[in-house]
Amino acid sequence: MAIRIPRDQVIYSFSKRHSARYTAVPGDSVIFETVDALGGQIVNESTTLDKIDWSRVNPATGPLYVEGARPGDTLVVEIEDIKVSDRAVILVAPGFGALPDKDFRPSVKILRVVGEKLIFGNLEIKVRPMVGVLGVAPEEGEIPTGTSGYHGGNMDVALLTIGSRVYLPVFTDGALLALGDIHVVQADGEICVAAAEASGEVRVKVGLVKGKRPRYPVIESEDKYSIVAFGKDLDEAAYRASEEAVYTLMRAQGLSFEESYMLASLVVDLRINQVVDPVKGVRAEIPKKYVKLEHLLHHLT
Ligand code: CA
Ligand code: CA
């Protein structure tokens, strides 16, 4: 039977300082019950944002201690299933999102999920459940669950969906995995600052690669590896994603820098994860034809 972490076991930062009440061994499946990114505080469309307790926003369920995980290893998190509630919340507020200078009314919408469709007015949008926040304790300090970094965190990558696998660098014994912020569906960019925010359950299978780790979180999908980089702005995030992709292709293909730089231009897609969180996210997608997992993992020097 899978280990189950209830939704009242939440953290609001990623840190080595949190103690884990739940433990798994590699190969275990673990169910994380999650509350939505607003902490379940939006009760209806007249809930105004000034009524929200912002200290309860972006909860991540966990942390989970993974036996045998040591600094320098890779934690492997395979998303086996995501169950979402039949109700989602989306909101807009002046000062937030990709258009923070616009003048408009703060608004909340409650959306229904019917089978495979999210109902938005008279439109039906295909459901594609994903996990917004997924991370481990960082190398140092305490990083709020609303932001992202080398440890993962609030990556808001639409690719983080059922069947994908995430590789995260381990910085502390047990890794201390936590996750939350399920979206019923989110497009690249997450333009308005929120997606279809829902509570639910995420079942993951945990694993380890010993003795090496990725520089940035890496997501494996059916046909590609995606390097999830971040930065103070999109330029910095794109630089980091490109740099890691070019050096990965060099190792994988035995190319010079010049050739690898050229090849990256031909086969690596840079895509925006989100433009609305405290640090921005860009990913470099490399088709599996050109790299293997081992080329994305580094030994500590
Ligand atoms: Ca998010
Ligand atoms: Ca969210």
PDB file of C-alpha atoms and ligand atoms in Angstrom:
ATOM      1  CA  MET A   1       0.000   0.000   0.000  1.00  0.00           C
ATOM      2  CA  ALA A   2       1.270   3.441  -0.857  1.00  0.00           C
ATOM      3  CA  ILE A   3       2.384   5.791   1.893  1.00  0.00           C
ATOM      4  CA  ARG A   4      -0.100   8.658   2.249  1.00  0.00           C
ATOM      5  CA  ILE A   5       0.791  12.154   3.474  1.00  0.00           C
ATOM      6  CA  PRO A   6      -2.308  14.068   4.574  1.00  0.00           C
ATOM      7  CA  ARG A   7      -2.974  17.586   3.369  1.00  0.00           C
ATOM      8  CA  ASP A   8      -2.541  19.150   6.790  1.00  0.00           C
ATOM      9  CA  GLN A   9       1.169  18.275   6.679  1.00  0.00           C
ATOM     10  CA  VAL A  10       2.359  21.339   4.801  1.00  0.00           C
ATOM     11  CA  ILE A  11       5.407  23.546   4.639  1.00  0.00           C
ATOM     12  CA  TYR A  12       5.730  27.072   3.256  1.00  0.00           C
ATOM     13  CA  SER A  13       9.460  26.949   2.612  1.00  0.00           C
ATOM     14  CA  PHE A  14      12.031  24.443   1.426  1.00  0.00           C
ATOM     15  CA  SER A  15      14.742  24.024   4.059  1.00  0.00           C
ATOM     16  CA  LYS A  16      17.002  21.454   5.691  1.00  0.00           C
ATOM     17  CA  ARG A  17      15.568  22.635   8.970  1.00  0.00           C
ATOM     18  CA  HIS A  18      12.186  20.970   8.484  1.00  0.00           C
ATOM     19  CA  SER A  19      11.875  17.587  10.093  1.00  0.00           C
ATOM     20  CA  ALA A  20      10.158  14.842   8.106  1.00  0.00           C
ATOM     21  CA  ARG A  21       7.393  12.766   9.667  1.00  0.00           C
ATOM     22  CA  TYR A  22       7.129  10.462   6.659  1.00  0.00           C
ATOM     23  CA  THR A  23       9.802   8.188   5.223  1.00  0.00           C
ATOM     24  CA  ALA A  24       9.992   6.172   2.006  1.00  0.00           C
ATOM     25  CA  VAL A  25      12.570   3.847   0.495  1.00  0.00           C
ATOM     26  CA  PRO A  26      13.487   4.030  -3.190  1.00  0.00           C
ATOM     27  CA  GLY A  27      10.827   2.185  -5.193  1.00  0.00           C
ATOM     28  CA  ASP A  28       7.995   3.232  -2.877  1.00  0.00           C
ATOM     29  CA  SER A  29       4.902   5.000  -4.157  1.00  0.00           C
ATOM     30  CA  VAL A  30       3.771   7.915  -2.032  1.00  0.00           C
ATOM     31  CA  ILE A  31       0.479   9.803  -2.208  1.00  0.00           C
ATOM     32  CA  PHE A  32       0.656  13.494  -1.366  1.00  0.00           C
ATOM     33  CA  GLU A  33      -2.731  15.009  -0.567  1.00  0.00           C
ATOM     34  CA  THR A  34      -2.594  18.677  -1.543  1.00  0.00           C
ATOM     35  CA  VAL A  35      -4.582  21.842  -1.001  1.00  0.00           C
ATOM     36  CA  ASP A  36      -4.739  24.477  -3.716  1.00  0.00           C
ATOM     37  CA  ALA A  37      -2.167  27.268  -3.952  1.00  0.00           C
ATOM     38  CA  LEU A  38      -4.512  29.699  -2.202  1.00  0.00           C
ATOM     39  CA  GLY A  39      -4.611  27.397   0.807  1.00  0.00           C
ATOM     40  CA  GLY A  40      -8.262  26.601   0.042  1.00  0.00           C
ATOM     41  CA  GLN A  41      -9.264  30.080   1.194  1.00  0.00           C
ATOM     42  CA  ILE A  42     -11.327  31.077  -1.863  1.00  0.00           C
ATOM     43  CA  VAL A  43     -14.813  29.940  -0.901  1.00  0.00           C
ATOM     44  CA  ASN A  44     -16.714  31.656  -3.716  1.00  0.00           C
ATOM     45  CA  GLU A  45     -16.384  34.331  -6.382  1.00  0.00           C
ATOM     46  CA  SER A  46     -17.030  37.116  -3.892  1.00  0.00           C
ATOM     47  CA  THR A  47     -14.056  36.160  -1.725  1.00  0.00           C
ATOM     48  CA  THR A  48     -11.932  39.282  -2.052  1.00  0.00           C
ATOM     49  CA  LEU A  49      -8.186  39.018  -2.043  1.00  0.00           C
ATOM     50  CA  ASP A  50      -7.827  41.284   0.990  1.00  0.00           C
ATOM     51  CA  LYS A  51      -9.525  38.546   3.010  1.00  0.00           C
ATOM     52  CA  ILE A  52      -6.799  36.058   2.220  1.00  0.00           C
ATOM     53  CA  ASP A  53      -4.156  35.171   4.773  1.00  0.00           C
ATOM     54  CA  TRP A  54      -1.053  35.376   2.545  1.00  0.00           C
ATOM     55  CA  SER A  55       0.985  33.354   5.036  1.00  0.00           C
ATOM     56  CA  ARG A  56      -1.149  30.345   4.019  1.00  0.00           C
ATOM     57  CA  VAL A  57      -0.519  30.675   0.286  1.00  0.00           C
ATOM     58  CA  ASN A  58       1.509  28.109  -1.696  1.00  0.00           C
ATOM     59  CA  PRO A  59       1.445  25.212   0.764  1.00  0.00           C
ATOM     60  CA  ALA A  60       3.530  22.173  -0.217  1.00  0.00           C
ATOM     61  CA  THR A  61       2.700  18.808   1.336  1.00  0.00           C
ATOM     62  CA  GLY A  62       5.613  17.088   3.053  1.00  0.00           C
ATOM     63  CA  PRO A  63       8.476  16.881   3.547  1.00  0.00           C
ATOM     64  CA  LEU A  64       9.177  13.232   2.803  1.00  0.00           C
ATOM     65  CA  TYR A  65      12.480  11.699   3.867  1.00  0.00           C
ATOM     66  CA  VAL A  66      13.842   9.306   1.245  1.00  0.00           C
ATOM     67  CA  GLU A  67      16.062   6.634   2.799  1.00  0.00           C
ATOM     68  CA  GLY A  68      19.567   6.524   1.383  1.00  0.00           C
ATOM     69  CA  ALA A  69      19.461   9.955  -0.282  1.00  0.00           C
ATOM     70  CA  ARG A  70      22.706  11.817   0.388  1.00  0.00           C
ATOM     71  CA  PRO A  71      24.063  15.155  -0.817  1.00  0.00           C
ATOM     72  CA  GLY A  72      25.427  14.716  -4.341  1.00  0.00           C
ATOM     73  CA  ASP A  73      22.778  12.145  -5.350  1.00  0.00           C
ATOM     74  CA  THR A  74      19.781  12.586  -7.632  1.00  0.00           C
ATOM     75  CA  LEU A  75      16.235  12.151  -6.356  1.00  0.00           C
ATOM     76  CA  VAL A  76      13.994  10.677  -9.055  1.00  0.00           C
ATOM     77  CA  VAL A  77      10.291  11.508  -8.751  1.00  0.00           C
ATOM     78  CA  GLU A  78       8.005   9.782 -11.200  1.00  0.00           C
ATOM     79  CA  ILE A  79       4.486  11.230 -11.385  1.00  0.00           C
ATOM     80  CA  GLU A  80       2.263   8.161 -11.500  1.00  0.00           C
ATOM     81  CA  ASP A  81      -1.088   9.858 -11.066  1.00  0.00           C
ATOM     82  CA  ILE A  82      -2.708  13.221 -10.359  1.00  0.00           C
ATOM     83  CA  LYS A  83      -6.293  13.370  -9.123  1.00  0.00           C
ATOM     84  CA  VAL A  84      -7.855  16.824  -9.150  1.00  0.00           C
ATOM     85  CA  SER A  85     -10.973  18.097  -7.420  1.00  0.00           C
ATOM     86  CA  ASP A  86     -13.973  18.955  -9.603  1.00  0.00           C
ATOM     87  CA  ARG A  87     -13.596  22.618  -8.682  1.00  0.00           C
ATOM     88  CA  ALA A  88     -10.761  24.989  -9.547  1.00  0.00           C
ATOM     89  CA  VAL A  89     -10.042  28.624  -8.785  1.00  0.00           C
ATOM     90  CA  ILE A  90      -8.411  31.295 -10.929  1.00  0.00           C
ATOM     91  CA  LEU A  91      -7.850  34.914 -10.057  1.00  0.00           C
ATOM     92  CA  VAL A  92      -6.386  38.153 -11.363  1.00  0.00           C
ATOM     93  CA  ALA A  93      -5.188  41.182  -9.412  1.00  0.00           C
ATOM     94  CA  PRO A  94      -3.621  44.482 -10.501  1.00  0.00           C
ATOM     95  CA  GLY A  95       0.155  44.429 -10.156  1.00  0.00           C
ATOM     96  CA  PHE A  96       0.403  40.702 -10.845  1.00  0.00           C
ATOM     97  CA  GLY A  97       0.979  38.589 -13.925  1.00  0.00           C
ATOM     98  CA  ALA A  98       2.571  39.412 -17.264  1.00  0.00           C
ATOM     99  CA  LEU A  99       0.678  42.748 -17.461  1.00  0.00           C
ATOM    100  CA  PRO A 100       1.203  44.261 -14.013  1.00  0.00           C
ATOM    101  CA  ASP A 101       0.698  47.881 -15.173  1.00  0.00           C
ATOM    102  CA  LYS A 102      -2.891  47.384 -16.357  1.00  0.00           C
ATOM    103  CA  ASP A 103      -5.760  48.894 -14.428  1.00  0.00           C
ATOM    104  CA  PHE A 104      -8.525  46.376 -13.756  1.00  0.00           C
ATOM    105  CA  ARG A 105     -10.629  44.898 -11.002  1.00  0.00           C
ATOM    106  CA  PRO A 106      -9.296  42.072  -8.831  1.00  0.00           C
ATOM    107  CA  SER A 107     -11.442  39.098  -9.814  1.00  0.00           C
ATOM    108  CA  VAL A 108     -11.950  35.502  -8.837  1.00  0.00           C
ATOM    109  CA  LYS A 109     -13.548  32.759 -10.906  1.00  0.00           C
ATOM    110  CA  ILE A 110     -14.603  29.330  -9.706  1.00  0.00           C
ATOM    111  CA  LEU A 111     -14.344  26.788 -12.525  1.00  0.00           C
ATOM    112  CA  ARG A 112     -15.944  23.365 -12.789  1.00  0.00           C
ATOM    113  CA  VAL A 113     -14.156  20.266 -13.955  1.00  0.00           C
ATOM    114  CA  VAL A 114     -16.414  17.812 -15.782  1.00  0.00           C
ATOM    115  CA  GLY A 115     -14.604  14.652 -16.807  1.00  0.00           C
ATOM    116  CA  GLU A 116     -11.770  15.650 -19.102  1.00  0.00           C
ATOM    117  CA  LYS A 117     -13.006  19.230 -19.531  1.00  0.00           C
ATOM    118  CA  LEU A 118     -12.544  22.420 -17.574  1.00  0.00           C
ATOM    119  CA  ILE A 119     -15.578  24.667 -18.049  1.00  0.00           C
ATOM    120  CA  PHE A 120     -14.748  28.351 -18.613  1.00  0.00           C
ATOM    121  CA  GLY A 121     -17.928  30.284 -19.424  1.00  0.00           C
ATOM    122  CA  ASN A 122     -19.195  28.617 -22.598  1.00  0.00           C
ATOM    123  CA  LEU A 123     -15.757  27.227 -23.439  1.00  0.00           C
ATOM    124  CA  GLU A 124     -14.440  23.765 -22.698  1.00  0.00           C
ATOM    125  CA  ILE A 125     -10.710  23.402 -22.131  1.00  0.00           C
ATOM    126  CA  LYS A 126      -8.997  20.028 -22.161  1.00  0.00           C
ATOM    127  CA  VAL A 127      -7.803  19.047 -18.698  1.00  0.00           C
ATOM    128  CA  ARG A 128      -4.067  18.465 -18.319  1.00  0.00           C
ATOM    129  CA  PRO A 129      -3.309  18.113 -14.609  1.00  0.00           C
ATOM    130  CA  MET A 130       0.170  19.182 -13.509  1.00  0.00           C
ATOM    131  CA  VAL A 131       2.124  19.883 -10.364  1.00  0.00           C
ATOM    132  CA  GLY A 132       3.236  23.522  -9.903  1.00  0.00           C
ATOM    133  CA  VAL A 133       5.444  23.131  -6.826  1.00  0.00           C
ATOM    134  CA  LEU A 134       7.814  20.197  -6.372  1.00  0.00           C
ATOM    135  CA  GLY A 135      11.171  20.432  -4.677  1.00  0.00           C
ATOM    136  CA  VAL A 136      13.720  19.333  -2.118  1.00  0.00           C
ATOM    137  CA  ALA A 137      15.577  21.139   0.646  1.00  0.00           C
ATOM    138  CA  PRO A 138      18.078  23.564  -0.931  1.00  0.00           C
ATOM    139  CA  GLU A 139      21.805  23.711  -0.299  1.00  0.00           C
ATOM    140  CA  GLU A 140      21.393  26.477   2.241  1.00  0.00           C
ATOM    141  CA  GLY A 141      18.855  28.749   3.836  1.00  0.00           C
ATOM    142  CA  GLU A 142      15.122  28.692   3.549  1.00  0.00           C
ATOM    143  CA  ILE A 143      13.437  29.247   0.177  1.00  0.00           C
ATOM    144  CA  PRO A 144       9.724  30.133   0.150  1.00  0.00           C
ATOM    145  CA  THR A 145       7.506  27.604  -1.657  1.00  0.00           C
ATOM    146  CA  GLY A 146       6.361  30.440  -3.958  1.00  0.00           C
ATOM    147  CA  THR A 147       9.706  30.628  -5.740  1.00  0.00           C
ATOM    148  CA  SER A 148      12.017  28.285  -7.653  1.00  0.00           C
ATOM    149  CA  GLY A 149      15.715  27.480  -7.903  1.00  0.00           C
ATOM    150  CA  TYR A 150      18.242  24.658  -8.166  1.00  0.00           C
ATOM    151  CA  HIS A 151      16.125  22.703  -5.687  1.00  0.00           C
ATOM    152  CA  GLY A 152      12.978  22.862  -7.875  1.00  0.00           C
ATOM    153  CA  GLY A 153      10.147  24.557  -5.977  1.00  0.00           C
ATOM    154  CA  ASN A 154       7.492  26.655  -7.706  1.00  0.00           C
ATOM    155  CA  MET A 155       8.592  25.688 -11.227  1.00  0.00           C
ATOM    156  CA  ASP A 156       5.118  25.912 -12.788  1.00  0.00           C
ATOM    157  CA  VAL A 157       6.174  23.780 -15.738  1.00  0.00           C
ATOM    158  CA  ALA A 158       3.218  22.456 -17.702  1.00  0.00           C
ATOM    159  CA  LEU A 159       5.292  19.338 -18.522  1.00  0.00           C
ATOM    160  CA  LEU A 160       5.210  18.194 -14.903  1.00  0.00           C
ATOM    161  CA  THR A 161       2.300  15.906 -15.554  1.00  0.00           C
ATOM    162  CA  ILE A 162       1.291  12.240 -15.318  1.00  0.00           C
ATOM    163  CA  GLY A 163       3.990   9.982 -16.740  1.00  0.00           C
ATOM    164  CA  SER A 164       6.811  12.486 -16.443  1.00  0.00           C
ATOM    165  CA  ARG A 165       9.829  11.989 -14.256  1.00  0.00           C
ATOM    166  CA  VAL A 166      11.731  14.729 -12.417  1.00  0.00           C
ATOM    167  CA  TYR A 167      15.405  14.530 -11.478  1.00  0.00           C
ATOM    168  CA  LEU A 168      16.356  16.797  -8.600  1.00  0.00           C
ATOM    169  CA  PRO A 169      19.739  17.428  -6.990  1.00  0.00           C
ATOM    170  CA  VAL A 170      19.926  16.182  -3.379  1.00  0.00           C
ATOM    171  CA  PHE A 171      21.482  18.655  -0.935  1.00  0.00           C
ATOM    172  CA  THR A 172      20.688  17.038   2.402  1.00  0.00           C
ATOM    173  CA  ASP A 173      20.194  13.576   3.896  1.00  0.00           C
ATOM    174  CA  GLY A 174      16.756  12.254   2.917  1.00  0.00           C
ATOM    175  CA  ALA A 175      16.330  14.960   0.235  1.00  0.00           C
ATOM    176  CA  LEU A 176      13.115  16.234   1.976  1.00  0.00           C
ATOM    177  CA  LEU A 177      10.667  16.165  -0.925  1.00  0.00           C
ATOM    178  CA  ALA A 178       7.515  18.278  -0.819  1.00  0.00           C
ATOM    179  CA  LEU A 179       4.950  19.149  -3.492  1.00  0.00           C
ATOM    180  CA  GLY A 180       1.694  20.999  -4.065  1.00  0.00           C
ATOM    181  CA  ASP A 181       0.029  23.648  -6.236  1.00  0.00           C
ATOM    182  CA  ILE A 182      -1.847  21.351  -8.603  1.00  0.00           C
ATOM    183  CA  HIS A 183      -3.176  22.946 -11.773  1.00  0.00           C
ATOM    184  CA  VAL A 184      -6.054  21.354 -13.688  1.00  0.00           C
ATOM    185  CA  VAL A 185      -4.484  22.977 -16.723  1.00  0.00           C
ATOM    186  CA  GLN A 186      -1.847  25.671 -17.293  1.00  0.00           C
ATOM    187  CA  ALA A 187      -0.344  27.028 -20.484  1.00  0.00           C
ATOM    188  CA  ASP A 188       3.326  27.991 -20.829  1.00  0.00           C
ATOM    189  CA  GLY A 189       3.832  31.416 -19.277  1.00  0.00           C
ATOM    190  CA  GLU A 190       0.966  31.271 -16.764  1.00  0.00           C
ATOM    191  CA  ILE A 191       0.174  34.769 -18.023  1.00  0.00           C
ATOM    192  CA  CYS A 192      -2.310  36.055 -15.410  1.00  0.00           C
ATOM    193  CA  VAL A 193      -0.316  34.700 -12.356  1.00  0.00           C
ATOM    194  CA  ALA A 194      -2.689  31.837 -11.564  1.00  0.00           C
ATOM    195  CA  ALA A 195      -3.744  28.700 -13.399  1.00  0.00           C
ATOM    196  CA  ALA A 196      -6.789  26.495 -12.717  1.00  0.00           C
ATOM    197  CA  GLU A 197      -5.776  26.054  -9.070  1.00  0.00           C
ATOM    198  CA  ALA A 198      -7.112  22.877  -7.492  1.00  0.00           C
ATOM    199  CA  SER A 199      -6.667  20.605  -4.542  1.00  0.00           C
ATOM    200  CA  GLY A 200      -6.150  16.895  -5.103  1.00  0.00           C
ATOM    201  CA  GLU A 201      -3.761  13.989  -4.752  1.00  0.00           C
ATOM    202  CA  VAL A 202      -0.473  13.259  -6.432  1.00  0.00           C
ATOM    203  CA  ARG A 203       0.969   9.747  -6.443  1.00  0.00           C
ATOM    204  CA  VAL A 204       4.689   9.596  -7.098  1.00  0.00           C
ATOM    205  CA  LYS A 205       7.267   6.849  -7.117  1.00  0.00           C
ATOM    206  CA  VAL A 206      10.597   7.857  -5.620  1.00  0.00           C
ATOM    207  CA  GLY A 207      14.006   6.623  -6.695  1.00  0.00           C
ATOM    208  CA  LEU A 208      17.679   7.543  -6.424  1.00  0.00           C
ATOM    209  CA  VAL A 209      20.703   7.844  -8.657  1.00  0.00           C
ATOM    210  CA  LYS A 210      23.757   7.677  -6.394  1.00  0.00           C
ATOM    211  CA  GLY A 211      26.857   9.864  -6.621  1.00  0.00           C
ATOM    212  CA  LYS A 212      25.803  12.346  -9.302  1.00  0.00           C
ATOM    213  CA  ARG A 213      23.190  14.975  -9.767  1.00  0.00           C
ATOM    214  CA  PRO A 214      21.779  17.449 -12.282  1.00  0.00           C
ATOM    215  CA  ARG A 215      22.753  21.133 -12.115  1.00  0.00           C
ATOM    216  CA  TYR A 216      19.115  22.190 -12.578  1.00  0.00           C
ATOM    217  CA  PRO A 217      15.973  20.090 -12.185  1.00  0.00           C
ATOM    218  CA  VAL A 218      15.481  17.924 -15.266  1.00  0.00           C
ATOM    219  CA  ILE A 219      12.103  16.641 -16.457  1.00  0.00           C
ATOM    220  CA  GLU A 220      11.965  13.496 -18.548  1.00  0.00           C
ATOM    221  CA  SER A 221       8.972  13.161 -20.871  1.00  0.00           C
ATOM    222  CA  GLU A 222       8.327  10.493 -23.477  1.00  0.00           C
ATOM    223  CA  ASP A 223      10.607  11.946 -26.133  1.00  0.00           C
ATOM    224  CA  LYS A 224      12.759  14.596 -24.451  1.00  0.00           C
ATOM    225  CA  TYR A 225      14.706  15.845 -21.451  1.00  0.00           C
ATOM    226  CA  SER A 226      13.941  19.386 -20.298  1.00  0.00           C
ATOM    227  CA  ILE A 227      16.415  21.419 -18.248  1.00  0.00           C
ATOM    228  CA  VAL A 228      14.408  23.681 -15.940  1.00  0.00           C
ATOM    229  CA  ALA A 229      16.411  26.882 -15.460  1.00  0.00           C
ATOM    230  CA  PHE A 230      15.476  30.062 -13.662  1.00  0.00           C
ATOM    231  CA  GLY A 231      16.615  33.678 -13.413  1.00  0.00           C
ATOM    232  CA  LYS A 232      15.792  37.154 -12.176  1.00  0.00           C
ATOM    233  CA  ASP A 233      14.413  37.735 -15.679  1.00  0.00           C
ATOM    234  CA  LEU A 234      13.777  35.677 -18.825  1.00  0.00           C
ATOM    235  CA  ASP A 235      17.160  36.656 -20.322  1.00  0.00           C
ATOM    236  CA  GLU A 236      19.045  35.188 -17.385  1.00  0.00           C
ATOM    237  CA  ALA A 237      16.854  32.070 -17.329  1.00  0.00           C
ATOM    238  CA  ALA A 238      17.339  31.575 -21.089  1.00  0.00           C
ATOM    239  CA  TYR A 239      21.118  31.984 -20.708  1.00  0.00           C
ATOM    240  CA  ARG A 240      21.284  29.329 -18.005  1.00  0.00           C
ATOM    241  CA  ALA A 241      19.062  26.878 -19.875  1.00  0.00           C
ATOM    242  CA  SER A 242      21.088  27.368 -23.074  1.00  0.00           C
ATOM    243  CA  GLU A 243      24.445  27.040 -21.323  1.00  0.00           C
ATOM    244  CA  GLU A 244      23.504  23.760 -19.655  1.00  0.00           C
ATOM    245  CA  ALA A 245      21.999  22.414 -22.901  1.00  0.00           C
ATOM    246  CA  VAL A 246      25.112  23.256 -24.949  1.00  0.00           C
ATOM    247  CA  TYR A 247      27.501  21.632 -22.433  1.00  0.00           C
ATOM    248  CA  THR A 248      25.211  18.604 -22.151  1.00  0.00           C
ATOM    249  CA  LEU A 249      25.254  18.142 -25.930  1.00  0.00           C
ATOM    250  CA  MET A 250      29.074  18.488 -25.916  1.00  0.00           C
ATOM    251  CA  ARG A 251      29.398  15.617 -23.445  1.00  0.00           C
ATOM    252  CA  ALA A 252      26.751  13.498 -25.114  1.00  0.00           C
ATOM    253  CA  GLN A 253      28.028  13.855 -28.668  1.00  0.00           C
ATOM    254  CA  GLY A 254      31.773  14.430 -28.063  1.00  0.00           C
ATOM    255  CA  LEU A 255      31.598  17.774 -29.845  1.00  0.00           C
ATOM    256  CA  SER A 256      33.644  20.947 -29.575  1.00  0.00           C
ATOM    257  CA  PHE A 257      31.929  23.936 -27.987  1.00  0.00           C
ATOM    258  CA  GLU A 258      31.506  25.519 -31.408  1.00  0.00           C
ATOM    259  CA  GLU A 259      29.782  22.473 -32.893  1.00  0.00           C
ATOM    260  CA  SER A 260      27.616  21.934 -29.847  1.00  0.00           C
ATOM    261  CA  TYR A 261      26.551  25.592 -29.895  1.00  0.00           C
ATOM    262  CA  MET A 262      25.493  25.101 -33.526  1.00  0.00           C
ATOM    263  CA  LEU A 263      23.701  21.813 -32.834  1.00  0.00           C
ATOM    264  CA  ALA A 264      21.768  23.409 -29.962  1.00  0.00           C
ATOM    265  CA  SER A 265      20.465  25.976 -32.404  1.00  0.00           C
ATOM    266  CA  LEU A 266      19.106  23.176 -34.570  1.00  0.00           C
ATOM    267  CA  VAL A 267      17.571  20.745 -32.077  1.00  0.00           C
ATOM    268  CA  VAL A 268      17.052  22.382 -28.651  1.00  0.00           C
ATOM    269  CA  ASP A 269      13.767  24.214 -28.032  1.00  0.00           C
ATOM    270  CA  LEU A 270      13.813  26.987 -25.444  1.00  0.00           C
ATOM    271  CA  ARG A 271      10.382  27.403 -23.903  1.00  0.00           C
ATOM    272  CA  ILE A 272       8.934  29.670 -21.261  1.00  0.00           C
ATOM    273  CA  ASN A 273       7.677  27.995 -18.078  1.00  0.00           C
ATOM    274  CA  GLN A 274       6.262  31.055 -16.380  1.00  0.00           C
ATOM    275  CA  VAL A 275       6.790  34.829 -16.373  1.00  0.00           C
ATOM    276  CA  VAL A 276       4.865  35.605 -13.195  1.00  0.00           C
ATOM    277  CA  ASP A 277       6.729  34.165 -10.185  1.00  0.00           C
ATOM    278  CA  PRO A 278       9.488  35.932  -8.176  1.00  0.00           C
ATOM    279  CA  VAL A 279      12.095  34.280 -10.435  1.00  0.00           C
ATOM    280  CA  LYS A 280      11.252  33.535 -14.056  1.00  0.00           C
ATOM    281  CA  GLY A 281      11.508  30.107 -15.657  1.00  0.00           C
ATOM    282  CA  VAL A 282      12.798  28.905 -19.019  1.00  0.00           C
ATOM    283  CA  ARG A 283      13.409  25.310 -20.024  1.00  0.00           C
ATOM    284  CA  ALA A 284      15.654  23.818 -22.683  1.00  0.00           C
ATOM    285  CA  GLU A 285      14.053  20.771 -24.311  1.00  0.00           C
ATOM    286  CA  ILE A 286      16.521  18.285 -25.798  1.00  0.00           C
ATOM    287  CA  PRO A 287      15.153  15.348 -27.809  1.00  0.00           C
ATOM    288  CA  LYS A 288      16.241  11.974 -26.396  1.00  0.00           C
ATOM    289  CA  LYS A 289      17.847  11.181 -29.715  1.00  0.00           C
ATOM    290  CA  TYR A 290      20.771  13.443 -28.748  1.00  0.00           C
ATOM    291  CA  VAL A 291      21.344  12.910 -25.002  1.00  0.00           C
ATOM    292  CA  LYS A 292      21.047  10.242 -22.348  1.00  0.00           C
ATOM    293  CA  LEU A 293      20.249  10.842 -18.701  1.00  0.00           C
ATOM    294  CA  GLU A 294      23.888  10.243 -17.704  1.00  0.00           C
ATOM    295  CA  HIS A 295      24.959  13.301 -19.730  1.00  0.00           C
ATOM    296  CA  LEU A 296      22.685  15.499 -17.610  1.00  0.00           C
ATOM    297  CA  LEU A 297      24.091  14.306 -14.281  1.00  0.00           C
ATOM    298  CA  HIS A 298      27.358  15.558 -12.793  1.00  0.00           C
ATOM    299  CA  HIS A 299      29.806  14.116 -10.291  1.00  0.00           C
ATOM    300  CA  LEU A 300      30.633  16.528  -7.522  1.00  0.00           C
ATOM    301  CA  THR A 301      34.158  17.847  -7.974  1.00  0.00           C
TER     302      THR A 301
HETATM  303 CA    CA B   1       2.710  28.115  -8.923  1.00  0.00          CA
HETATM  304 CA    CA B   2      -0.631  27.848  -8.901  1.00  0.00          CA
END
